[in-house]
Every structure is written in structure tokens, then in C-alpha cells.
mmCIF file of C-alpha atoms in Angstrom:
data_model
loop_
_atom_site.group_PDB
_atom_site.id
_atom_site.type_symbol
_atom_site.label_atom_id
_atom_site.label_comp_id
_atom_site.label_asym_id
_atom_site.label_seq_id
_atom_site.Cartn_x
_atom_site.Cartn_y
_atom_site.Cartn_z
ATOM 1 C CA MET A 273 40.899 56.091 -29.205
ATOM 2 C CA SER A 274 39.008 57.129 -26.099
ATOM 3 C CA LYS A 275 36.346 58.864 -28.112
ATOM 4 C CA LYS A 276 35.847 55.854 -30.323
ATOM 5 C CA ASN A 277 35.545 53.638 -27.288
ATOM 6 C CA ASN A 278 33.018 55.986 -25.731
ATOM 7 C CA ASP A 279 30.968 56.123 -28.918
ATOM 8 C CA GLU A 280 30.748 52.341 -29.291
ATOM 9 C CA PRO A 281 28.846 51.688 -26.024
ATOM 10 C CA LYS A 282 26.539 54.589 -26.840
ATOM 11 C CA GLU A 283 25.627 52.951 -30.100
ATOM 12 C CA GLU A 284 25.043 49.650 -28.330
ATOM 13 C CA VAL A 285 22.943 51.361 -25.681
ATOM 14 C CA SER A 286 20.866 53.205 -28.252
ATOM 15 C CA GLU A 287 19.878 49.902 -29.787
ATOM 16 C CA HIS A 288 18.362 48.794 -26.455
ATOM 17 C CA LEU A 289 16.707 52.149 -25.491
ATOM 18 C CA SER A 290 13.005 52.299 -24.800
ATOM 19 C CA GLU A 291 10.639 54.412 -26.905
ATOM 20 C CA TRP A 292 10.531 57.190 -24.320
ATOM 21 C CA GLN A 293 14.312 57.304 -24.168
ATOM 22 C CA LYS A 294 14.530 57.367 -27.949
ATOM 23 C CA ARG A 295 12.042 60.254 -28.162
ATOM 24 C CA ASN A 296 13.942 62.165 -25.471
ATOM 25 C CA LYS A 297 17.164 61.625 -27.341
ATOM 26 C CA GLU A 298 15.649 62.820 -30.600
ATOM 27 C CA TYR A 299 14.257 65.887 -28.817
ATOM 28 C CA LEU A 300 17.659 66.733 -27.390
ATOM 29 C CA GLU A 301 19.331 66.292 -30.770
ATOM 30 C CA LYS A 302 16.766 68.588 -32.413
ATOM 31 C CA LYS A 303 17.257 71.131 -29.674
ATOM 32 C CA ALA A 304 21.033 71.015 -30.175
ATOM 33 C CA GLN A 305 20.611 71.484 -33.911
ATOM 34 C CA GLU A 306 18.273 74.456 -33.344
ATOM 35 C CA GLU A 307 20.758 76.034 -30.964
ATOM 36 C CA ALA A 308 23.575 75.487 -33.431
ATOM 37 C CA SER A 309 21.526 77.102 -36.206
ATOM 38 C CA LYS A 310 20.683 79.968 -33.884
ATOM 39 C CA GLN A 311 24.325 80.430 -33.068
ATOM 40 C CA LYS A 312 25.187 80.520 -36.764
ATOM 41 C CA GLU A 313 22.476 83.073 -37.414
ATOM 42 C CA LEU A 314 23.668 85.153 -34.505
ATOM 43 C CA GLU A 315 27.218 85.008 -35.756
ATOM 44 C CA GLU A 316 26.117 86.080 -39.213
ATOM 45 C CA GLU A 317 24.066 88.907 -37.780
ATOM 46 C CA GLU A 318 26.974 90.031 -35.657
ATOM 47 C CA VAL A 319 29.231 90.035 -38.694
ATOM 48 C CA LYS A 320 26.708 92.083 -40.622
ATOM 49 C CA GLU A 321 26.194 94.453 -37.731
ATOM 50 C CA ALA A 322 29.918 94.833 -37.302
ATOM 51 C CA GLU A 323 30.300 95.735 -40.899
ATOM 52 C CA ASP A 324 27.296 98.011 -41.015
ATOM 53 C CA SER A 325 27.721 99.684 -37.620
ATOM 54 C CA ILE A 326 29.495 102.950 -37.584
ATOM 55 C CA GLU A 327 29.636 103.543 -33.948
ATOM 56 C CA GLY A 328 32.159 101.324 -32.301
ATOM 57 C CA GLY A 329 30.781 101.786 -28.853
ATOM 58 C CA GLU A 330 27.461 100.457 -29.758
ATOM 59 C CA ILE A 331 29.035 97.534 -31.491
ATOM 60 C CA ALA A 332 31.128 96.759 -28.417
ATOM 61 C CA GLU A 333 28.168 96.872 -26.111
ATOM 62 C CA GLU A 334 26.146 94.660 -28.369
ATOM 63 C CA THR A 335 28.970 92.239 -28.659
ATOM 64 C CA GLU A 336 29.308 92.093 -24.918
ATOM 65 C CA GLU A 337 25.630 91.411 -24.512
ATOM 66 C CA ASP A 338 25.766 88.822 -27.224
ATOM 67 C CA ASP A 339 28.746 87.189 -25.605
ATOM 68 C CA SER A 340 26.994 87.086 -22.251
ATOM 69 C CA SER A 341 23.866 85.586 -23.803
ATOM 70 C CA TYR A 342 25.991 83.127 -25.723
ATOM 71 C CA GLU A 343 27.790 82.114 -22.569
ATOM 72 C CA GLU A 344 24.502 81.604 -20.809
ATOM 73 C CA GLU A 345 23.165 79.508 -23.638
ATOM 74 C CA GLU A 346 26.406 77.563 -23.721
ATOM 75 C CA THR A 347 26.215 76.812 -20.006
ATOM 76 C CA GLU A 348 22.644 75.663 -20.387
ATOM 77 C CA TYR A 349 23.636 73.439 -23.261
ATOM 78 C CA LEU A 350 26.494 71.940 -21.231
ATOM 79 C CA GLU A 351 24.185 71.329 -18.305
ATOM 80 C CA ASP A 352 21.742 69.556 -20.642
ATOM 81 C CA GLU A 353 24.567 67.462 -22.033
ATOM 82 C CA SER A 354 25.720 66.506 -18.517
ATOM 83 C CA SER A 355 22.167 65.478 -17.532
ATOM 84 C CA GLU A 356 21.922 63.476 -20.752
ATOM 85 C CA SER A 357 25.230 61.768 -20.055
ATOM 86 C CA GLU A 358 24.093 60.902 -16.522
ATOM 87 C CA LEU A 359 20.859 59.388 -17.866
ATOM 88 C CA GLU A 360 22.793 57.493 -20.473
ATOM 89 C CA THR A 361 25.153 56.050 -17.824
ATOM 90 C CA GLU A 362 22.213 54.968 -15.637
ATOM 91 C CA LEU A 363 20.441 53.390 -18.594
ATOM 92 C CA SER A 364 23.598 51.723 -19.793
ATOM 93 C CA GLU A 365 24.138 50.065 -16.381
ATOM 94 C CA LYS A 366 20.567 48.674 -16.364
ATOM 95 C CA GLU A 367 20.885 47.530 -19.943
ATOM 96 C CA ARG A 368 24.174 45.845 -19.174
ATOM 97 C CA LYS A 369 22.578 43.918 -16.335
ATOM 98 C CA LYS A 370 19.736 42.866 -18.621
ATOM 99 C CA LEU A 371 22.176 41.865 -21.305
ATOM 100 C CA GLU A 372 24.172 39.820 -18.806
ATOM 101 C CA LYS A 373 21.006 38.016 -17.694
ATOM 102 C CA LEU A 374 20.031 37.325 -21.281
ATOM 103 C CA GLN A 375 23.488 36.022 -22.035
ATOM 104 C CA LYS A 376 23.379 33.705 -19.007
ATOM 105 C CA LYS A 377 19.983 32.359 -20.061
ATOM 106 C CA ALA A 378 21.227 31.803 -23.583
ATOM 107 C CA GLU A 379 24.273 29.949 -22.234
ATOM 108 C CA LYS A 380 22.059 27.732 -20.031
ATOM 109 C CA GLU A 381 19.734 26.913 -22.920
ATOM 110 C CA ALA A 382 22.699 26.123 -25.100
ATOM 111 C CA ALA A 383 24.073 23.839 -22.360
ATOM 112 C CA LYS A 384 20.828 21.878 -22.250
ATOM 113 C CA VAL A 385 20.865 19.066 -24.786
ATOM 114 C CA HIS A 386 17.625 18.751 -26.737
ATOM 115 C CA ILE A 387 16.286 15.142 -26.538
ATOM 116 C CA SER A 388 13.951 14.063 -29.295
ATOM 117 C CA ARG A 389 10.625 12.353 -28.487
ATOM 118 C CA ILE A 390 11.631 9.112 -30.206
ATOM 119 C CA HIS A 391 14.394 8.544 -27.664
ATOM 120 C CA ILE A 392 11.959 9.305 -24.831
ATOM 121 C CA TYR A 393 9.454 6.754 -26.148
ATOM 122 C CA ARG A 394 12.221 4.171 -26.464
ATOM 123 C CA ALA A 395 13.303 4.785 -22.893
ATOM 124 C CA LEU A 396 9.780 4.551 -21.426
ATOM 125 C CA PRO A 397 9.598 0.690 -21.267
ATOM 126 C CA VAL A 398 12.964 0.538 -19.531
ATOM 127 C CA LEU A 399 11.933 3.210 -17.038
ATOM 128 C CA LEU A 400 8.584 1.571 -16.331
ATOM 129 C CA GLY A 401 10.131 -1.885 -15.958
ATOM 130 C CA SER A 402 12.792 -0.654 -13.562
ATOM 131 C CA GLY A 403 10.138 1.252 -11.600
ATOM 132 C CA LEU A 404 7.978 -1.856 -11.235
ATOM 133 C CA ILE A 405 10.950 -3.949 -10.136
ATOM 134 C CA PHE A 406 11.809 -1.334 -7.537
ATOM 135 C CA LEU A 407 8.246 -1.257 -6.193
ATOM 136 C CA LEU A 408 8.049 -5.069 -6.059
ATOM 137 C CA SER A 409 11.343 -5.300 -4.210
ATOM 138 C CA VAL A 410 10.127 -2.768 -1.661
ATOM 139 C CA TYR A 411 6.799 -4.657 -1.339
ATOM 140 C CA PHE A 412 8.497 -8.013 -0.683
ATOM 141 C CA LEU A 413 10.658 -6.461 2.020
ATOM 142 C CA THR A 414 7.630 -5.185 3.955
ATOM 143 C CA PRO A 415 5.438 -7.376 6.268
ATOM 144 C CA LEU A 416 2.485 -6.669 3.973
ATOM 145 C CA ALA A 417 3.861 -9.252 1.508
ATOM 146 C CA THR A 418 3.100 -12.169 3.881
ATOM 147 C CA MET A 419 -0.210 -10.922 5.315
ATOM 148 C CA LYS A 420 -3.240 -12.917 4.130
ATOM 149 C CA THR A 421 -6.753 -13.776 5.301
ATOM 150 C CA ILE A 422 -8.426 -17.040 4.207
ATOM 151 C CA GLU A 423 -12.231 -17.257 4.474
ATOM 152 C CA PHE A 424 -14.191 -20.533 4.038
ATOM 153 C CA SER A 425 -17.862 -20.874 3.128
ATOM 154 C CA GLY A 426 -20.182 -23.804 2.363
ATOM 155 C CA ASN A 427 -18.368 -26.359 4.528
ATOM 156 C CA GLN A 428 -20.559 -28.266 7.017
ATOM 157 C CA MET A 429 -18.959 -31.685 7.467
ATOM 158 C CA VAL A 430 -15.317 -30.552 7.129
ATOM 159 C CA SER A 431 -13.900 -27.993 9.564
ATOM 160 C CA GLN A 432 -11.994 -24.889 8.521
ATOM 161 C CA GLU A 433 -8.964 -25.991 10.547
ATOM 162 C CA ASP A 434 -8.738 -29.278 8.636
ATOM 163 C CA LEU A 435 -9.109 -27.505 5.306
ATOM 164 C CA LEU A 436 -6.433 -24.928 6.145
ATOM 165 C CA LYS A 437 -4.072 -27.633 7.403
ATOM 166 C CA SER A 438 -4.545 -29.808 4.325
ATOM 167 C CA SER A 439 -4.058 -26.829 1.954
ATOM 168 C CA LYS A 440 -0.407 -26.539 3.107
ATOM 169 C CA ILE A 441 -0.582 -22.737 3.139
ATOM 170 C CA ASP A 442 2.088 -21.455 5.533
ATOM 171 C CA GLU A 443 1.957 -18.143 7.382
ATOM 172 C CA LYS A 444 5.366 -17.238 5.948
ATOM 173 C CA ASP A 445 4.197 -17.697 2.364
ATOM 174 C CA TYR A 446 3.927 -14.547 0.284
ATOM 175 C CA THR A 447 0.481 -13.422 -0.816
ATOM 176 C CA LEU A 448 1.643 -13.490 -4.423
ATOM 177 C CA THR A 449 2.943 -17.076 -4.208
ATOM 178 C CA THR A 450 -0.285 -18.169 -2.518
ATOM 179 C CA PHE A 451 -2.237 -16.721 -5.436
ATOM 180 C CA ILE A 452 0.035 -18.345 -8.034
ATOM 181 C CA ASN A 453 -0.105 -21.772 -6.320
ATOM 182 C CA GLY A 454 -3.888 -21.607 -5.798
ATOM 183 C CA GLY A 455 -4.481 -24.682 -7.974
ATOM 184 C CA ASN A 456 -2.136 -26.823 -5.867
ATOM 185 C CA HIS A 457 -3.801 -25.671 -2.639
ATOM 186 C CA ILE A 458 -7.246 -26.584 -4.034
ATOM 187 C CA ARG A 459 -6.046 -30.074 -5.034
ATOM 188 C CA ASN A 460 -4.563 -30.624 -1.574
ATOM 189 C CA MET A 461 -7.812 -29.656 0.168
ATOM 190 C CA LYS A 462 -9.952 -31.734 -2.202
ATOM 191 C CA ALA A 463 -7.827 -34.848 -1.662
ATOM 192 C CA SER A 464 -7.933 -34.477 2.109
ATOM 193 C CA SER A 465 -11.624 -35.419 2.568
ATOM 194 C CA PRO A 466 -14.152 -37.551 0.622
ATOM 195 C CA TRP A 467 -16.890 -35.093 1.599
ATOM 196 C CA ILE A 468 -15.546 -32.395 -0.747
ATOM 197 C CA ASN A 469 -17.146 -32.289 -4.177
ATOM 198 C CA ASN A 470 -15.677 -29.050 -5.519
ATOM 199 C CA LEU A 471 -13.580 -26.083 -4.366
ATOM 200 C CA GLU A 472 -13.152 -22.558 -5.696
ATOM 201 C CA MET A 473 -10.575 -20.093 -4.378
ATOM 202 C CA ALA A 474 -10.919 -16.425 -5.352
ATOM 203 C CA TYR A 475 -8.487 -13.607 -4.535
ATOM 204 C CA GLN A 476 -9.843 -10.301 -3.261
ATOM 205 C CA PHE A 477 -7.456 -7.329 -3.128
ATOM 206 C CA PRO A 478 -5.350 -6.785 -1.108
ATOM 207 C CA ILE A 479 -4.862 -9.833 1.189
ATOM 208 C CA THR A 480 -8.122 -11.860 1.239
ATOM 209 C CA PHE A 481 -8.680 -15.346 -0.234
ATOM 210 C CA GLN A 482 -12.277 -16.651 -0.348
ATOM 211 C CA VAL A 483 -12.661 -20.454 -0.553
ATOM 212 C CA LYS A 484 -16.108 -21.785 -1.552
ATOM 213 C CA VAL A 485 -16.637 -25.436 -0.582
ATOM 214 C CA LYS A 486 -19.236 -27.712 -2.166
ATOM 215 C CA GLU A 487 -19.789 -31.000 -0.306
ATOM 216 C CA TYR A 488 -21.397 -34.280 -1.372
ATOM 217 C CA GLY A 489 -24.774 -35.127 0.133
ATOM 218 C CA VAL A 490 -25.612 -38.303 2.039
ATOM 219 C CA LEU A 491 -27.489 -40.776 -0.166
ATOM 220 C CA ALA A 492 -27.855 -43.764 2.162
ATOM 221 C CA TYR A 493 -26.305 -45.517 5.172
ATOM 222 C CA LEU A 494 -24.417 -48.802 5.101
ATOM 223 C CA HIS A 495 -25.742 -50.986 7.923
ATOM 224 C CA GLU A 496 -22.894 -53.240 8.953
ATOM 225 C CA GLY A 497 -22.021 -54.673 12.369
ATOM 226 C CA GLY A 498 -24.707 -52.656 14.096
ATOM 227 C CA GLN A 499 -23.139 -49.394 12.810
ATOM 228 C CA TYR A 500 -24.377 -46.955 10.181
ATOM 229 C CA TYR A 501 -21.771 -45.570 7.772
ATOM 230 C CA PRO A 502 -22.760 -42.654 5.482
ATOM 231 C CA ILE A 503 -22.752 -43.344 1.746
ATOM 232 C CA LEU A 504 -22.290 -40.183 -0.314
ATOM 233 C CA THR A 505 -23.977 -39.362 -3.608
ATOM 234 C CA ASN A 506 -20.780 -40.354 -5.472
ATOM 235 C CA GLY A 507 -20.812 -43.839 -3.873
ATOM 236 C CA GLU A 508 -17.965 -43.212 -1.411
ATOM 237 C CA ILE A 509 -18.368 -44.778 2.048
ATOM 238 C CA ILE A 510 -17.337 -42.654 5.040
ATOM 239 C CA SER A 511 -15.273 -44.604 7.536
ATOM 240 C CA ASP A 512 -16.609 -42.661 10.536
ATOM 241 C CA PRO A 513 -19.943 -44.177 11.678
ATOM 242 C CA THR A 514 -23.011 -42.107 12.468
ATOM 243 C CA ALA A 515 -24.851 -42.642 15.735
ATOM 244 C CA ALA A 516 -28.292 -44.242 15.407
ATOM 245 C CA ASP A 517 -29.847 -41.328 17.315
ATOM 246 C CA SER A 518 -28.613 -38.791 14.761
ATOM 247 C CA LEU A 519 -29.969 -40.646 11.729
ATOM 248 C CA PRO A 520 -32.755 -38.863 9.782
ATOM 249 C CA GLU A 521 -36.299 -40.207 10.083
ATOM 250 C CA THR A 522 -36.448 -41.369 6.473
ATOM 251 C CA HIS A 523 -33.202 -42.813 5.175
ATOM 252 C CA ILE A 524 -32.078 -45.656 2.926
ATOM 253 C CA SER A 525 -30.383 -48.541 4.711
ATOM 254 C CA ILE A 526 -28.121 -50.694 2.513
ATOM 255 C CA GLU A 527 -27.602 -54.250 3.783
ATOM 256 C CA PHE A 528 -24.674 -55.320 1.553
ATOM 257 C CA SER A 529 -21.035 -54.175 1.549
ATOM 258 C CA ASP A 530 -19.875 -54.680 -2.034
ATOM 259 C CA LYS A 531 -18.268 -51.308 -2.842
ATOM 260 C CA LYS A 532 -18.581 -51.680 -6.613
ATOM 261 C CA LEU A 533 -22.300 -52.444 -6.403
ATOM 262 C CA ILE A 534 -22.789 -49.612 -3.906
ATOM 263 C CA LYS A 535 -21.149 -47.147 -6.319
ATOM 264 C CA GLU A 536 -23.294 -48.433 -9.183
ATOM 265 C CA PHE A 537 -26.404 -48.166 -6.991
ATOM 266 C CA ALA A 538 -25.502 -44.547 -6.093
ATOM 267 C CA LEU A 539 -25.066 -43.585 -9.751
ATOM 268 C CA GLN A 540 -28.341 -45.252 -10.772
ATOM 269 C CA ILE A 541 -30.497 -44.005 -7.872
ATOM 270 C CA GLU A 542 -29.490 -40.371 -8.541
ATOM 271 C CA LYS A 543 -31.546 -40.497 -11.760
ATOM 272 C CA VAL A 544 -34.708 -41.703 -9.967
ATOM 273 C CA PRO A 545 -37.404 -39.139 -9.001
ATOM 274 C CA ALA A 546 -37.220 -37.898 -5.415
ATOM 275 C CA SER A 547 -40.759 -39.125 -4.601
ATOM 276 C CA VAL A 548 -39.746 -42.738 -5.358
ATOM 277 C CA LYS A 549 -36.337 -42.355 -3.748
ATOM 278 C CA LYS A 550 -37.823 -41.156 -0.433
ATOM 279 C CA ASN A 551 -40.075 -44.234 -0.282
ATOM 280 C CA ILE A 552 -37.124 -46.673 -0.200
ATOM 281 C CA LYS A 553 -36.467 -48.124 3.256
ATOM 282 C CA THR A 554 -33.898 -50.900 2.817
ATOM 283 C CA VAL A 555 -31.847 -52.360 -0.040
ATOM 284 C CA GLN A 556 -30.842 -56.046 0.099
ATOM 285 C CA LEU A 557 -28.745 -57.964 -2.401
ATOM 286 C CA THR A 558 -30.745 -61.011 -3.612
ATOM 287 C CA PRO A 559 -28.909 -62.289 -6.697
ATOM 288 C CA SER A 560 -30.363 -64.948 -8.980
ATOM 289 C CA LYS A 561 -28.706 -67.331 -11.427
ATOM 290 C CA VAL A 562 -29.466 -64.984 -14.316
ATOM 291 C CA THR A 563 -29.081 -61.615 -12.523
ATOM 292 C CA PRO A 564 -26.128 -61.356 -10.076
ATOM 293 C CA ASP A 565 -26.862 -57.681 -9.224
ATOM 294 C CA LEU A 566 -30.543 -58.227 -8.363
ATOM 295 C CA VAL A 567 -31.617 -56.320 -5.248
ATOM 296 C CA THR A 568 -34.801 -56.245 -3.212
ATOM 297 C CA LEU A 569 -36.028 -52.775 -2.282
ATOM 298 C CA THR A 570 -38.315 -52.651 0.735
ATOM 299 C CA MET A 571 -40.522 -49.588 0.567
ATOM 300 C CA HIS A 572 -42.052 -47.588 3.416
ATOM 301 C CA ASP A 573 -45.547 -48.496 2.095
ATOM 302 C CA GLY A 574 -44.868 -52.227 2.694
ATOM 303 C CA ASN A 575 -44.285 -53.261 -0.930
ATOM 304 C CA LYS A 576 -41.132 -54.844 -2.311
ATOM 305 C CA ILE A 577 -39.407 -54.295 -5.645
ATOM 306 C CA LEU A 578 -37.097 -56.763 -7.363
ATOM 307 C CA VAL A 579 -34.847 -54.878 -9.780
ATOM 308 C CA PRO A 580 -31.263 -55.229 -11.084
ATOM 309 C CA ILE A 581 -28.962 -52.422 -9.958
ATOM 310 C CA SER A 582 -27.981 -51.738 -13.573
ATOM 311 C CA HIS A 583 -31.683 -51.147 -14.511
ATOM 312 C CA ILE A 584 -32.710 -48.976 -11.537
ATOM 313 C CA ALA A 585 -32.581 -45.675 -13.454
ATOM 314 C CA LYS A 586 -34.583 -47.196 -16.319
ATOM 315 C CA LYS A 587 -37.277 -49.254 -14.517
ATOM 316 C CA LEU A 588 -37.714 -47.896 -10.992
ATOM 317 C CA PRO A 589 -39.476 -44.645 -12.079
ATOM 318 C CA TYR A 590 -42.422 -46.824 -13.297
ATOM 319 C CA TYR A 591 -43.193 -47.743 -9.683
ATOM 320 C CA LYS A 592 -44.972 -44.417 -9.190
ATOM 321 C CA GLY A 593 -47.649 -45.480 -11.738
ATOM 322 C CA ILE A 594 -47.838 -49.086 -10.475
ATOM 323 C CA GLN A 595 -48.225 -48.049 -6.830
ATOM 324 C CA SER A 596 -51.621 -46.450 -7.396
ATOM 325 C CA GLN A 597 -52.985 -49.725 -8.886
ATOM 326 C CA LEU A 598 -51.840 -52.028 -6.050
ATOM 327 C CA GLU A 599 -54.246 -53.027 -3.271
ATOM 328 C CA GLU A 600 -53.883 -50.894 -0.159
ATOM 329 C CA GLY A 601 -52.877 -52.751 2.980
ATOM 330 C CA VAL A 602 -51.824 -55.829 1.023
ATOM 331 C CA PRO A 603 -48.046 -56.181 0.638
ATOM 332 C CA SER A 604 -47.194 -56.746 -3.006
ATOM 333 C CA VAL A 605 -44.100 -57.614 -4.979
ATOM 334 C CA VAL A 606 -43.202 -55.696 -8.151
ATOM 335 C CA ASP A 607 -40.837 -57.834 -10.201
ATOM 336 C CA MET A 608 -38.657 -55.853 -12.586
ATOM 337 C CA GLU A 609 -35.968 -58.453 -13.216
ATOM 338 C CA ALA A 610 -36.924 -59.370 -16.816
ATOM 339 C CA GLY A 611 -40.101 -57.390 -17.443
ATOM 340 C CA ILE A 612 -42.374 -55.487 -15.083
ATOM 341 C CA PHE A 613 -45.233 -57.285 -13.327
ATOM 342 C CA SER A 614 -46.630 -57.447 -9.806
ATOM 343 C CA TYR A 615 -48.228 -60.034 -7.532
ATOM 344 C CA VAL A 616 -49.334 -60.341 -3.944
ATOM 345 C CA GLU A 617 -46.505 -61.250 -1.623
ATOM 346 C CA GLY A 618 -46.498 -65.037 -0.844
ATOM 347 C CA ALA A 619 -48.854 -66.044 -3.697
ATOM 348 C CA GLN A 620 -46.040 -67.188 -5.987
ATOM 349 C CA ASN A 621 -44.420 -69.280 -3.266
ATOM 350 C CA GLU A 622 -47.734 -71.081 -2.456
ATOM 351 C CA SER A 623 -48.422 -71.911 -6.140
ATOM 352 C CA SER A 624 -44.932 -73.292 -6.688
ATOM 353 C CA SER A 625 -45.164 -75.517 -3.542
ATOM 354 C CA SER A 626 -48.560 -76.974 -4.607
ATOM 355 C CA ASP A 627 -47.166 -77.820 -8.041
ATOM 356 C CA GLU A 628 -44.236 -79.635 -6.472
ATOM 357 C CA GLU A 629 -46.594 -81.710 -4.261
ATOM 358 C CA LYS A 630 -48.696 -82.770 -7.271
ATOM 359 C CA GLN A 631 -45.591 -83.791 -9.157
ATOM 360 C CA LYS A 632 -44.367 -85.932 -6.258
ATOM 361 C CA ALA A 633 -47.750 -87.686 -5.927
ATOM 362 C CA GLU A 634 -47.777 -88.592 -9.613
ATOM 363 C CA GLU A 635 -44.219 -89.903 -9.406
ATOM 364 C CA GLU A 636 -45.145 -92.166 -6.468
ATOM 365 C CA SER A 637 -48.207 -93.634 -8.296
ATOM 366 C CA THR A 638 -46.370 -94.461 -11.549
ATOM 367 C CA GLY A 639 -42.951 -95.114 -10.063
ATOM 368 C CA GLN A 640 -41.278 -92.662 -12.531
ATOM 369 C CA PRO A 641 -42.484 -89.461 -14.148
ATOM 370 C CA THR A 642 -43.679 -89.698 -17.723
ATOM 371 C CA GLU A 643 -43.250 -87.079 -20.370
ATOM 372 C CA GLN A 644 -46.957 -86.212 -20.162
ATOM 373 C CA ALA A 645 -46.781 -85.700 -16.393
ATOM 374 C CA ALA A 646 -43.761 -83.470 -16.789
ATOM 375 C CA GLU A 647 -45.542 -81.432 -19.399
ATOM 376 C CA GLN A 648 -48.623 -81.116 -17.166
ATOM 377 C CA VAL A 649 -46.484 -79.925 -14.254
ATOM 378 C CA THR A 650 -44.768 -77.318 -16.332
ATOM 379 C CA GLU A 651 -48.064 -76.128 -17.772
ATOM 380 C CA SER A 652 -49.642 -75.863 -14.294
ATOM 381 C CA GLN A 653 -46.586 -73.888 -13.098
ATOM 382 C CA GLU A 654 -46.962 -71.472 -15.955
ATOM 383 C CA GLN A 655 -50.737 -71.061 -15.571
ATOM 384 C CA GLU A 656 -50.897 -70.371 -11.824
ATOM 385 C CA PRO A 657 -48.411 -67.461 -11.799
ATOM 386 C CA ALA A 658 -50.223 -66.119 -14.847
ATOM 387 C CA GLU A 659 -53.479 -66.033 -12.862
ATOM 388 C CA THR A 660 -51.872 -64.122 -10.007
ATOM 389 C CA GLN A 661 -50.246 -61.856 -12.534
ATOM 390 C CA ASN A 662 -53.571 -61.034 -14.204
ATOM 391 C CA SER A 663 -55.137 -60.215 -10.874
ATOM 392 C CA THR A 664 -52.538 -57.623 -9.846
ATOM 393 C CA GLU A 665 -50.595 -56.756 -13.024
ATOM 394 C CA ASN A 666 -50.283 -53.129 -14.091
ATOM 395 C CA PRO A 667 -52.360 -52.774 -17.289
ATOM 396 C CA VAL A 668 -50.079 -50.028 -18.545
ATOM 397 C CA ASN A 669 -46.990 -52.287 -18.786
ATOM 398 C CA THR A 670 -47.026 -54.829 -21.620
ATOM 399 C CA GLU A 671 -43.695 -56.590 -20.909
ATOM 400 C CA ASN A 672 -43.794 -60.315 -19.960
ATOM 401 C CA ARG A 673 -41.390 -62.202 -17.839
#
């Protein structure tokens, strides 16, 4: 049993021997076979010599020498076997250690469960979502979540403090909630002041909000009670008056306070060329029986324009062509109520008064006006304004009153 047990590990070891060890083993085996064959040959020779030898003494001596040589060879062979056994024990210990390591690795690999890629791909969304939630929770717990800088640009009439106060943005508000509720903050700021035309709020990473403010311009000033109130380009009237010293050199002064007409005037005058708009000095409401929104525009060049507010955008641009044809230094009136014609200021009033005097004189002489006299008066009234019209009318315009 012991021999079988000893042979089994040798066979296992031989399977794991290196090439050098295998060659050495083969060499030793060949050497052992050669020695065994030599021994057999020697034995056969001895037997033959013993049979053939006659002299016993010689045979004895030879046998002794052979025995001594055999013993020497046998000792050498035993020594070689002992050295081989020692090498085999050393190699077997190393191989055992290697085998143990390999077995441990194999056990570890077997313990590891192989996960297919499909399951990994399915788990990725869950892992990413949980990771984002974790990062957001950490972010909201830090002071960085409430840090924010708000920058304003383009505001001249409204202060940054008023805009920030009206936006209802609190210092404790999160940066993320401020970004999400940006539309509400813009509406709050826009409703806080009539000066604001438009607002844009842009977020710049990580904590900056840039607010661009666009304000309405001043179109005219409402002159009421000795005070001047700004009228914006959208027709809104500012309740805070402007000091007379801070008024611009050329401005439009409106002398009526009807808010609806002022809004209509603002919408209409925006469509008029700037050269004509700058020439307007004052605007007075002078309604007639036919035209309730008729206004008189007093220009910086001394002329006056009669025009309905609803027709300002349509008719007032023609004044630029009429102005060059009017007499310089002579104040004129450009009537745009029904058509477009011009006359010297005061000429129409004088002609109408002379007609009335003639009519009264005729009534006194006859006692009552006849149909012929009435017709003559009406004809004279129509002819005299026509003469003044022909003297100063713009030849380009063909409309009649």
C-alpha cells in the first residue's frame, strides 16, 4: 500500500514537471537501464568465465574485483537515486503550492456569479436615477442651493431696488426654484411700474440671473395745473410730475386730460415721421360739431394744423410737403379736418365777419331776408374762402373741404 501511495504522487508530479526536469528524468532512466544492462552482461560474462576458467584462484580474484566494482556502482546508483528523490520532493512541494493557488483561484472564480450585459443595461437607469437623486439631495442641503446673484441692465427710470422688491425673490429661495418661477417674477416686475415695456431674465451657470429691462420712452407731457406729467409712448400717464427745469428743450405739451384721446393720440403720432413730430409744440382739443376729436397742433415754425386725432397717422405726414409752399414769417393754418387745404391765419375769420355784416344790412333795409339775399350771402361766403384757399393752397393736394 505504501508503495502505491508513493507512486501516485510521483505520477501527479511528473505531469506538472518542467521540460528540464523531464529531460533530467529521462536521462536518469536511460542511465539506470544502461547500468542494468551492464550488470546483466557482467553477470553473463562472470558465468561464462566461471565455467571456462580452470584456475579457481583466478576466478576468485576476479569475482572479488567484480564484486567490489559492482558494489561501487551500486553505491553510486543509490546516491543518484537519493539525489533524484530529494529533487522530486522539492519539486513536489513547489508544485503542490502552485496547485493550491490554482485551486483557490478556481474556487474564487466559481464563487463569482457571471452577470449578463442585458441585466447591466436594465439596471443602468435605476443606478443613474438614484445617483442623481443623491446628488440633488446633497446639493439642496448645502448653502450653494440658495446662493444667487441678480444683475439688472437697461433700467433708467426704475431703480434696481424697486425691481428686486417687486419681483418677490427671497434670499432663502433656492436657485432652482427661482429659475423655474422666472415667468412669475417677470410678470411681478412688469406690473410694478408703467415705465417697463419688456423684461427678459436669463440664467447663467451657476448662480447668476441677468435681467434685461426695456423701458417706454417719453412721448409728450400733460400740462395740467401748472405741472408737467410724462406721457409714455403707449399712452400711459405717469403720476409723478416732472420739474419744469428738467424738461427737454423741444417737447410736446398736451393741453387736454382725456385719457382715451391721449392714448389714441400716442398710437397715431408714433406712425408720423420724426421730422414732423419734433416740430409739434402744443396740442389743444378743439372739437367741432362734426369732428369731436379735432385737435389744433401748434408748430415751432408758427403754423397751426387742424386734424382729427383718428386721422393723424394718415394726414399729418403731408405737412412736410405743404410747409415748403407756405409763406415764411406769415402764420398759416393747415386744415385737415375734411380735406387738406391751407390759408393765412385770421383771413377766414375776417371774411366770415364781413359776410355777416352785409347780411344784417340787407335785413334792415327790407325788414326780412328774401330767398335771393340768402342765396347771395351763401354764395359770397363760399367765394371768399375759396379765394384765400387759392392763394395759399398746396397744389399737390386735390381734396376739397
